[in-house]
Short mmCIF file of C-alpha atoms in Angstrom, two decimals:
data_model
loop_
_atom_site.label_atom_id
_atom_site.label_comp_id
_atom_site.label_asym_id
_atom_site.label_seq_id
_atom_site.Cartn_x
_atom_site.Cartn_y
_atom_site.Cartn_z
CA MET A 1 78.33 95.71 128.11
CA GLY A 2 77.35 99.15 126.74
CA THR A 3 80.83 99.64 125.34
CA GLU A 4 80.73 96.22 123.70
CA VAL A 5 77.36 96.94 122.07
CA ALA A 6 78.55 100.34 120.85
CA SER A 7 81.69 98.74 119.45
CA LEU A 8 79.56 96.12 117.70
CA TRP A 9 77.34 98.78 116.14
CA ALA A 10 80.40 100.77 115.13
CA SER A 11 82.03 97.74 113.52
CA LEU A 12 78.85 97.14 111.53
CA GLY A 13 78.99 100.71 110.30
CA LEU A 14 75.67 101.76 111.88
CA ASN A 15 75.01 105.38 112.69
CA VAL A 16 73.23 105.17 116.05
CA LEU A 17 73.35 108.92 116.65
CA PRO A 18 69.94 109.72 115.09
CA PHE A 19 68.34 106.99 117.19
CA MET A 20 69.97 108.06 120.46
CA ALA A 21 69.27 111.75 119.83
CA GLY A 22 65.63 111.01 119.05
CA LEU A 23 65.15 109.03 122.23
CA LYS A 24 66.74 111.79 124.29
CA ALA A 25 64.53 114.45 122.69
CA ALA A 26 61.43 112.33 123.28
CA GLY A 27 62.27 111.88 126.95
CA THR A 28 62.92 115.58 127.41
CA GLU A 29 59.59 116.47 125.81
CA ILE A 30 57.70 114.06 128.05
CA ASP A 31 59.36 115.47 131.19
CA ALA A 32 58.62 119.08 130.15
CA THR A 33 54.97 118.31 129.49
CA ALA A 34 54.62 116.49 132.81
CA VAL A 35 56.05 119.48 134.69
CA LYS A 36 53.56 121.81 132.99
CA LEU A 37 50.69 119.53 133.95
CA GLY A 38 51.84 119.45 137.57
CA VAL A 39 52.53 115.72 137.74
CA LEU A 40 56.32 116.07 137.89
CA ASP A 41 58.38 118.28 140.19
CA ALA A 42 61.01 120.08 138.13
CA GLY A 43 63.44 120.33 141.05
CA THR A 44 63.36 116.76 142.35
CA GLY A 45 62.28 114.89 139.25
CA LYS A 46 59.73 113.04 141.41
CA SER A 47 55.97 112.70 140.95
CA ALA A 48 53.89 115.67 142.12
CA ASP A 49 50.20 116.09 142.91
CA GLY A 50 47.94 116.40 139.90
CA LEU A 51 47.27 114.12 137.00
CA ASN A 52 48.64 110.62 137.39
CA ALA A 53 51.55 109.42 135.25
CA THR A 54 49.29 107.63 132.79
CA GLY A 55 47.26 110.74 132.15
CA ALA A 56 50.36 112.90 131.75
CA ALA A 57 51.88 110.46 129.36
CA ALA A 58 48.72 110.44 127.29
CA LEU A 59 48.70 114.24 127.05
CA ALA A 60 52.37 114.34 126.12
CA SER A 61 52.27 111.43 123.72
CA SER A 62 51.47 113.29 120.54
CA LYS A 63 54.77 115.13 120.11
CA SER A 64 56.87 112.56 121.98
CA VAL A 65 55.73 109.65 119.88
CA LYS A 66 56.37 111.68 116.77
CA LEU A 67 59.94 112.36 117.89
CA LEU A 68 60.47 108.73 118.87
CA GLY A 69 59.03 107.60 115.56
CA GLU A 70 61.44 109.83 113.69
CA ALA A 71 64.32 108.34 115.65
CA LEU A 72 63.20 104.81 114.92
CA LEU A 73 62.72 105.62 111.25
CA ALA A 74 66.26 107.05 111.07
CA THR A 75 67.64 103.92 112.71
CA GLY A 76 65.55 101.69 110.48
CA ALA A 77 66.94 103.42 107.42
CA ALA A 78 70.47 102.92 108.72
CA LEU A 79 69.76 99.25 109.39
CA ALA A 80 68.33 98.87 105.90
CA ILE A 81 71.46 100.41 104.36
CA VAL A 82 73.70 98.18 106.46
CA GLY A 83 71.59 95.19 105.59
CA VAL A 84 72.08 95.79 101.87
CA ALA A 85 75.82 96.38 102.40
CA SER A 86 76.08 93.23 104.49
CA ILE A 87 74.38 91.16 101.81
CA ARG A 88 76.75 92.57 99.20
CA THR A 89 79.78 91.90 101.45
CA ALA A 90 78.64 88.33 102.10
CA SER A 91 78.14 87.80 98.37
CA ASP A 92 81.65 89.14 97.66
CA PHE A 93 83.11 86.84 100.33
CA GLU A 94 81.39 83.84 98.79
CA GLU A 95 82.68 84.79 95.35
CA LEU A 96 86.25 85.40 96.59
CA THR A 97 86.39 82.10 98.46
CA THR A 98 84.81 80.14 95.63
CA ALA A 99 87.74 81.34 93.52
CA LEU A 100 90.02 79.44 95.92
CA VAL A 101 88.52 76.24 94.50
CA THR A 102 88.13 77.29 90.87
CA GLY A 103 91.44 79.12 90.50
CA ALA A 104 93.82 78.30 93.35
CA GLY A 105 93.57 74.54 93.87
CA GLU A 106 91.58 74.31 97.11
CA ALA A 107 89.47 71.16 97.50
CA GLU A 108 85.75 71.87 97.38
CA ALA A 109 85.27 69.62 100.41
CA SER A 110 87.55 71.90 102.45
CA LEU A 111 86.01 75.19 101.39
CA GLU A 112 83.68 75.58 104.38
CA GLU A 113 86.60 74.94 106.74
CA VAL A 114 88.58 77.67 105.01
CA ARG A 115 85.65 80.10 105.07
CA THR A 116 85.08 79.51 108.76
CA GLY A 117 88.77 79.96 109.44
CA LEU A 118 88.92 83.25 107.55
CA LEU A 119 85.85 84.64 109.32
CA GLN A 120 87.33 83.74 112.70
CA MET A 121 90.69 85.22 111.68
CA ALA A 122 89.00 88.48 110.65
CA GLY A 123 87.79 88.98 114.20
CA GLU A 124 91.19 88.15 115.66
CA VAL A 125 93.29 90.46 113.49
CA GLY A 126 90.78 93.23 112.87
CA VAL A 127 90.76 92.91 109.08
CA SER A 128 87.76 92.30 106.83
CA ALA A 129 87.16 88.72 105.76
CA ASN A 130 87.18 89.84 102.12
CA GLU A 131 90.69 91.27 102.44
CA LEU A 132 91.84 88.02 104.02
CA ALA A 133 90.21 86.06 101.20
CA LYS A 134 92.24 88.05 98.66
CA GLY A 135 95.42 87.19 100.53
CA MET A 136 94.32 83.58 100.85
CA TYR A 137 94.17 83.35 97.07
CA MET A 138 97.93 84.00 96.92
CA VAL A 139 98.53 81.45 99.66
CA GLU A 140 96.42 78.77 97.99
CA SER A 141 98.02 79.50 94.61
CA ALA A 142 101.39 78.77 96.17
CA GLY A 143 100.16 75.29 97.14
CA TYR A 144 99.20 75.78 100.78
CA HIS A 145 95.64 74.50 101.20
CA GLY A 146 93.16 73.86 103.99
CA ALA A 147 94.55 74.12 107.51
CA ALA A 148 98.08 74.71 106.18
CA GLY A 149 96.85 77.61 104.09
CA LEU A 150 95.07 79.14 107.06
CA GLU A 151 98.26 78.87 109.11
CA VAL A 152 100.20 80.74 106.43
CA MET A 153 97.45 83.35 106.06
CA GLN A 154 97.33 83.87 109.83
CA ALA A 155 101.04 84.70 109.82
CA ALA A 156 100.65 86.96 106.78
CA SER A 157 97.66 88.82 108.25
CA GLN A 158 99.48 89.50 111.51
CA GLY A 159 102.59 90.57 109.61
CA ALA A 160 100.53 92.95 107.49
CA LYS A 161 98.95 94.43 110.60
CA ILE A 162 102.36 94.86 112.25
CA GLY A 163 103.86 96.44 109.14
CA MET A 164 100.72 98.39 108.16
CA ALA A 165 100.81 96.70 104.76
CA ASP A 166 98.32 95.15 102.37
CA GLN A 167 97.23 91.60 103.26
CA ALA A 168 97.66 90.21 99.74
CA VAL A 169 101.09 91.84 99.32
CA VAL A 170 102.43 90.25 102.51
CA ALA A 171 100.85 86.90 101.66
CA ASP A 172 102.49 87.00 98.23
CA ALA A 173 105.93 87.82 99.67
CA LEU A 174 105.65 85.23 102.42
CA THR A 175 104.72 82.42 100.05
CA THR A 176 107.58 83.42 97.72
CA VAL A 177 110.07 82.83 100.54
CA LEU A 178 108.37 79.63 101.69
CA LYS A 179 108.27 78.13 98.20
CA ASP A 180 111.78 79.15 97.11
CA TYR A 181 113.32 77.76 100.29
CA LYS A 182 110.96 74.73 100.35
CA LEU A 183 109.64 75.52 103.83
CA PRO A 184 106.46 74.11 105.39
CA ALA A 185 103.46 76.14 106.54
CA SER A 186 104.70 75.85 110.12
CA ALA A 187 107.62 78.14 109.20
CA ALA A 188 105.29 80.96 108.11
CA ALA A 189 105.31 82.85 111.41
CA GLY A 190 109.11 82.69 111.58
CA VAL A 191 109.61 83.91 108.02
CA THR A 192 107.13 86.73 108.62
CA GLY A 193 109.20 87.78 111.63
CA GLN A 194 112.35 87.74 109.50
CA MET A 195 110.76 89.86 106.79
CA THR A 196 109.41 92.35 109.32
CA ALA A 197 112.92 92.71 110.78
CA ALA A 198 114.41 93.17 107.30
CA VAL A 199 111.96 95.96 106.44
CA ALA A 200 112.79 97.63 109.74
CA ALA A 201 116.55 97.35 109.10
CA GLY A 202 116.34 98.88 105.63
CA LYS A 203 114.75 102.00 104.22
CA MET A 204 111.83 100.48 102.35
CA HIS A 205 108.13 99.75 102.62
CA TRP A 206 106.69 96.26 102.82
CA GLU A 207 105.29 96.62 99.30
CA ASP A 208 108.73 97.51 97.88
CA PHE A 209 110.43 94.65 99.70
CA ALA A 210 107.77 92.12 98.70
CA ALA A 211 107.84 93.09 95.02
CA SER A 212 111.62 92.83 94.85
CA LEU A 213 112.04 89.33 96.29
CA SER A 214 111.00 87.40 93.19
CA LYS A 215 114.02 88.85 91.32
CA VAL A 216 116.66 87.36 93.56
CA LEU A 217 115.26 84.55 95.74
CA PRO A 218 115.08 81.80 93.10
CA MET A 219 118.78 82.28 92.38
CA ALA A 220 119.81 82.78 96.02
CA SER A 221 117.89 79.74 97.25
CA SER A 222 119.38 77.58 94.48
CA LEU A 223 122.83 78.65 95.74
CA ASN A 224 121.81 77.75 99.32
CA ILE A 225 122.27 81.36 100.45
CA PRO A 226 120.10 81.78 103.56
CA PHE A 227 117.19 84.20 103.30
CA GLN A 228 118.51 86.34 106.15
CA GLN A 229 121.71 87.05 104.20
CA VAL A 230 119.80 88.11 101.10
CA ALA A 231 117.40 90.25 103.14
CA ALA A 232 120.27 91.76 105.12
CA ALA A 233 122.09 92.73 101.91
CA GLU A 234 118.96 94.38 100.52
CA ALA A 235 118.41 96.20 103.82
CA VAL A 236 121.96 97.61 103.68
CA MET A 237 121.55 98.93 100.16
CA THR A 238 118.11 100.47 100.75
CA ALA A 239 119.39 102.06 103.97
CA HIS A 240 121.97 103.82 101.81
CA GLY A 241 119.36 105.09 99.38
CA VAL A 242 119.19 102.36 96.71
CA ASN A 243 115.59 101.38 95.95
CA ALA A 244 114.59 97.78 96.62
CA ALA A 245 114.08 96.81 92.98
CA ARG A 246 117.52 98.08 91.97
CA ALA A 247 119.12 96.42 94.98
CA THR A 248 117.83 92.97 94.08
CA THR A 249 118.75 93.42 90.42
CA VAL A 250 122.43 93.97 91.26
CA LEU A 251 122.27 91.20 93.88
CA GLN A 252 121.07 88.73 91.28
CA THR A 253 123.70 89.77 88.73
CA GLY A 254 126.53 89.58 91.24
CA LEU A 255 125.50 86.20 92.65
CA ILE A 256 125.26 84.59 89.22
CA GLN A 257 128.68 85.85 88.18
CA LEU A 258 130.44 84.88 91.38
CA MET A 259 129.05 81.35 91.27
CA LYS A 260 129.77 80.86 87.56
CA PRO A 261 132.57 83.29 86.70
CA SER A 262 133.68 83.85 83.13
CA THR A 263 137.31 83.39 82.12
CA GLU A 264 137.85 87.14 82.46
CA ALA A 265 136.17 87.17 85.88
CA LYS A 266 138.37 84.31 87.12
CA ARG A 267 141.47 86.21 86.06
CA ALA A 268 140.23 89.40 87.75
CA ILE A 269 139.49 87.55 91.01
CA GLU A 270 142.98 86.08 91.05
CA ASP A 271 144.52 89.49 90.25
CA LEU A 272 142.75 90.84 93.33
CA GLY A 273 144.61 88.20 95.34
CA ILE A 274 141.54 86.05 96.08
CA PRO A 275 141.85 82.25 95.76
CA LEU A 276 139.03 81.28 93.40
CA ASP A 277 138.54 77.80 94.84
CA LYS A 278 138.09 79.12 98.40
CA LEU A 279 135.72 81.82 97.19
CA GLN A 280 133.48 79.29 95.46
CA GLN A 281 133.61 76.96 98.46
CA LYS A 282 132.12 79.72 100.59
CA LEU A 283 129.44 80.44 98.02
CA ALA A 284 128.61 76.74 97.64
CA ALA A 285 128.17 76.55 101.41
CA GLY A 286 125.73 79.48 101.28
CA ASN A 287 128.18 81.84 102.94
CA HIS A 288 127.50 84.95 100.88
CA LEU A 289 128.81 87.18 103.65
CA GLY A 290 132.05 85.20 103.87
CA ALA A 291 132.58 85.50 100.12
CA LEU A 292 132.10 89.25 100.24
CA GLN A 293 134.48 89.46 103.17
CA MET A 294 137.22 87.98 101.00
CA PHE A 295 136.82 90.91 98.59
CA ALA A 296 136.72 93.37 101.48
CA ASP A 297 140.00 91.98 102.86
CA ALA A 298 141.64 92.22 99.43
CA MET A 299 140.54 95.84 99.02
CA GLU A 300 141.66 96.72 102.53
CA LYS A 301 145.17 95.57 101.68
CA LYS A 302 145.39 97.50 98.43
CA LEU A 303 143.30 100.65 98.83
CA PRO A 304 144.50 103.58 100.95
CA ALA A 305 142.28 105.01 103.68
CA SER A 306 141.80 108.12 101.55
CA ALA A 307 139.88 106.01 99.02
CA LYS A 308 136.93 105.65 101.39
CA ALA A 309 135.63 109.13 100.58
CA ALA A 310 135.71 108.42 96.84
CA ILE A 311 133.90 105.11 97.31
CA ALA A 312 131.29 106.76 99.54
CA ALA A 313 130.68 109.37 96.83
CA ALA A 314 130.26 106.61 94.24
CA GLN A 315 127.76 104.82 96.50
CA GLN A 316 125.76 108.03 96.85
CA ALA A 317 125.75 108.54 93.09
CA PHE A 318 124.37 105.02 92.56
CA ALA A 319 121.71 105.56 95.21
CA GLU A 320 120.63 108.73 93.41
CA GLY A 321 120.16 106.80 90.20
CA MET A 322 123.35 107.55 88.28
CA ASP A 323 124.23 104.94 85.68
CA PRO A 324 127.16 102.68 86.66
CA GLU A 325 128.69 103.46 83.24
CA LYS A 326 129.39 106.95 84.58
CA ILE A 327 130.06 106.02 88.21
CA PHE A 328 133.01 103.69 87.76
CA PRO A 329 135.05 105.85 85.35
CA GLN A 330 134.62 108.73 87.80
CA LEU A 331 135.72 106.53 90.69
CA GLU A 332 138.77 105.31 88.82
CA ALA A 333 139.69 108.91 87.96
CA LYS A 334 139.45 109.95 91.61
CA LEU A 335 141.54 107.01 92.82
CA GLY A 336 144.21 107.52 90.17
CA PRO A 337 146.01 105.11 87.83
CA ALA A 338 147.57 103.14 90.68
CA TYR A 339 144.17 101.84 91.82
CA ALA A 340 142.14 102.06 88.61
CA LYS A 341 142.98 98.46 87.64
CA MET A 342 141.80 97.18 91.00
CA ILE A 343 138.41 98.84 90.52
CA ALA A 344 138.25 97.46 86.98
CA ASP A 345 139.04 93.96 88.31
CA LEU A 346 136.32 94.29 90.93
CA VAL A 347 133.74 95.22 88.28
CA THR A 348 134.83 92.31 86.08
CA ALA A 349 134.77 89.84 88.99
CA PHE A 350 131.13 90.71 89.68
CA GLY A 351 130.06 90.36 86.08
CA GLY A 352 130.19 93.91 84.84
CA LEU A 353 128.82 97.25 85.88
CA ARG A 354 125.62 96.02 87.57
CA GLY A 355 127.46 93.41 89.59
CA GLY A 356 130.14 95.98 90.29
CA ALA A 357 127.44 98.17 91.82
CA LEU A 358 126.68 95.31 94.24
CA ALA A 359 130.33 95.21 95.29
CA LEU A 360 130.42 98.98 95.59
CA ASN A 361 127.43 99.06 97.95
CA LEU A 362 128.02 95.97 100.07
CA ILE A 363 131.76 95.45 100.49
CA PRO A 364 132.37 98.72 102.41
CA ASN A 365 129.30 98.01 104.58
CA LEU A 366 129.81 94.43 105.70
CA THR A 367 129.74 95.38 109.40
CA GLU A 368 126.26 96.78 108.84
CA MET A 369 125.23 93.71 106.86
CA ARG A 370 126.49 91.44 109.64
CA ALA A 371 124.38 93.37 112.18
CA ASN A 372 121.34 93.03 109.90
CA ILE A 373 121.81 89.29 109.65
CA ALA A 374 121.82 89.07 113.43
CA SER A 375 118.69 91.22 113.78
CA ILE A 376 116.79 89.28 111.09
CA GLY A 377 117.82 85.98 112.63
CA THR A 378 116.83 82.42 111.78
CA VAL A 379 113.29 81.16 111.16
CA SER A 380 112.90 80.08 114.79
CA GLU A 381 114.20 83.45 116.00
CA GLY A 382 111.86 85.15 113.56
CA ALA A 383 108.90 83.33 115.10
CA ALA A 384 109.75 84.76 118.51
CA LYS A 385 110.09 88.25 117.02
CA ALA A 386 106.72 87.93 115.26
CA GLN A 387 105.03 86.77 118.47
CA ALA A 388 106.48 89.69 120.45
CA ALA A 389 105.50 92.22 117.77
CA TRP A 390 101.95 90.84 117.61
CA ALA A 391 101.64 91.08 121.39
CA LEU A 392 102.47 94.79 121.12
CA VAL A 393 99.80 95.25 118.44
CA LEU A 394 97.20 93.58 120.64
CA GLU A 395 98.26 95.62 123.64
CA ASP A 396 97.90 98.83 121.66
CA LEU A 397 94.51 97.72 120.37
CA ASN A 398 93.26 96.87 123.86
CA THR A 399 94.50 100.22 125.16
CA LYS A 400 92.51 102.08 122.49
CA ILE A 401 89.36 100.04 123.24
CA ASP A 402 89.63 100.70 126.99
#
């Protein structure tokens, strides 16, 4: 019980040390005075002959009460400070949640349900209710209200805790995926698990991953390309040093061109030995990986093994920020005239230099991308991953409390 009370005081931000120190000092002073008056045996701590306890206490009271009073005053001041802070926090919470009605589409009749849910959630995930309210604004703005909104926010808050990320950032990213792929609130936990796995597979922070998704997901979802394939591709590129924003930019460019190739791109694809109709069938079916594999197979047939080093150097140059306008001429020069046209066709097939950068970074790393797709998994698999990760967070939290 003592531990629980101390934890409660700590969570409220109270400094109980002045109070506890004052009480201890008061008790010590009383005992010392009683020993001097002969009513307390210093060795045993038991009553001795002499003045009775009431008399001893009266004689000792002057200094002891002063010390105790100082302790109580210190505690009272702390409580007053916390009281003011608590009032301010409660006022902020009311303002933040009122904005859910005035700016995010929540029904006024459901506001108390949402407030209660957020306060309960704060205790469960160990995050302030105000931080959750900020995330809830993103959730509500995406069209998830009432109980559905709380379900999405619960998944986002746990995901943020697992990934040590900002609540609002995760809520924003989660709702982007849910809306673009037209998924219900019940899929929130699964998508959060997928995103957590994608961040782990790549070399990026949650904030970077979240900010990048809006560039590519509208296009990818319209092409029926599953989220795990998009996330796996981004994870591959970031793992090789490309930042998340640049990765999704080249993903978007390449996807658009492959789905709607220009006359020049069609000719380049055919020159690479890839049947255009079969390529677009794979893309129409959402098989982004299968489409890329067709390019990989074509390159494997035409490029010598010695070309791998040149391609790896070009990948590194892109990851370090070099402009594709410099990268591809250098690559063509290293490969020689016999293979320069093939590289030129690859760039054209993917819509130019930016799309060519997508091909450069993904096609040689399809084995890695395939492994990422498996680790990210489906929505239902993501839900199991999220549940397991949250269990570890709770276990760690309980260990620290004990």
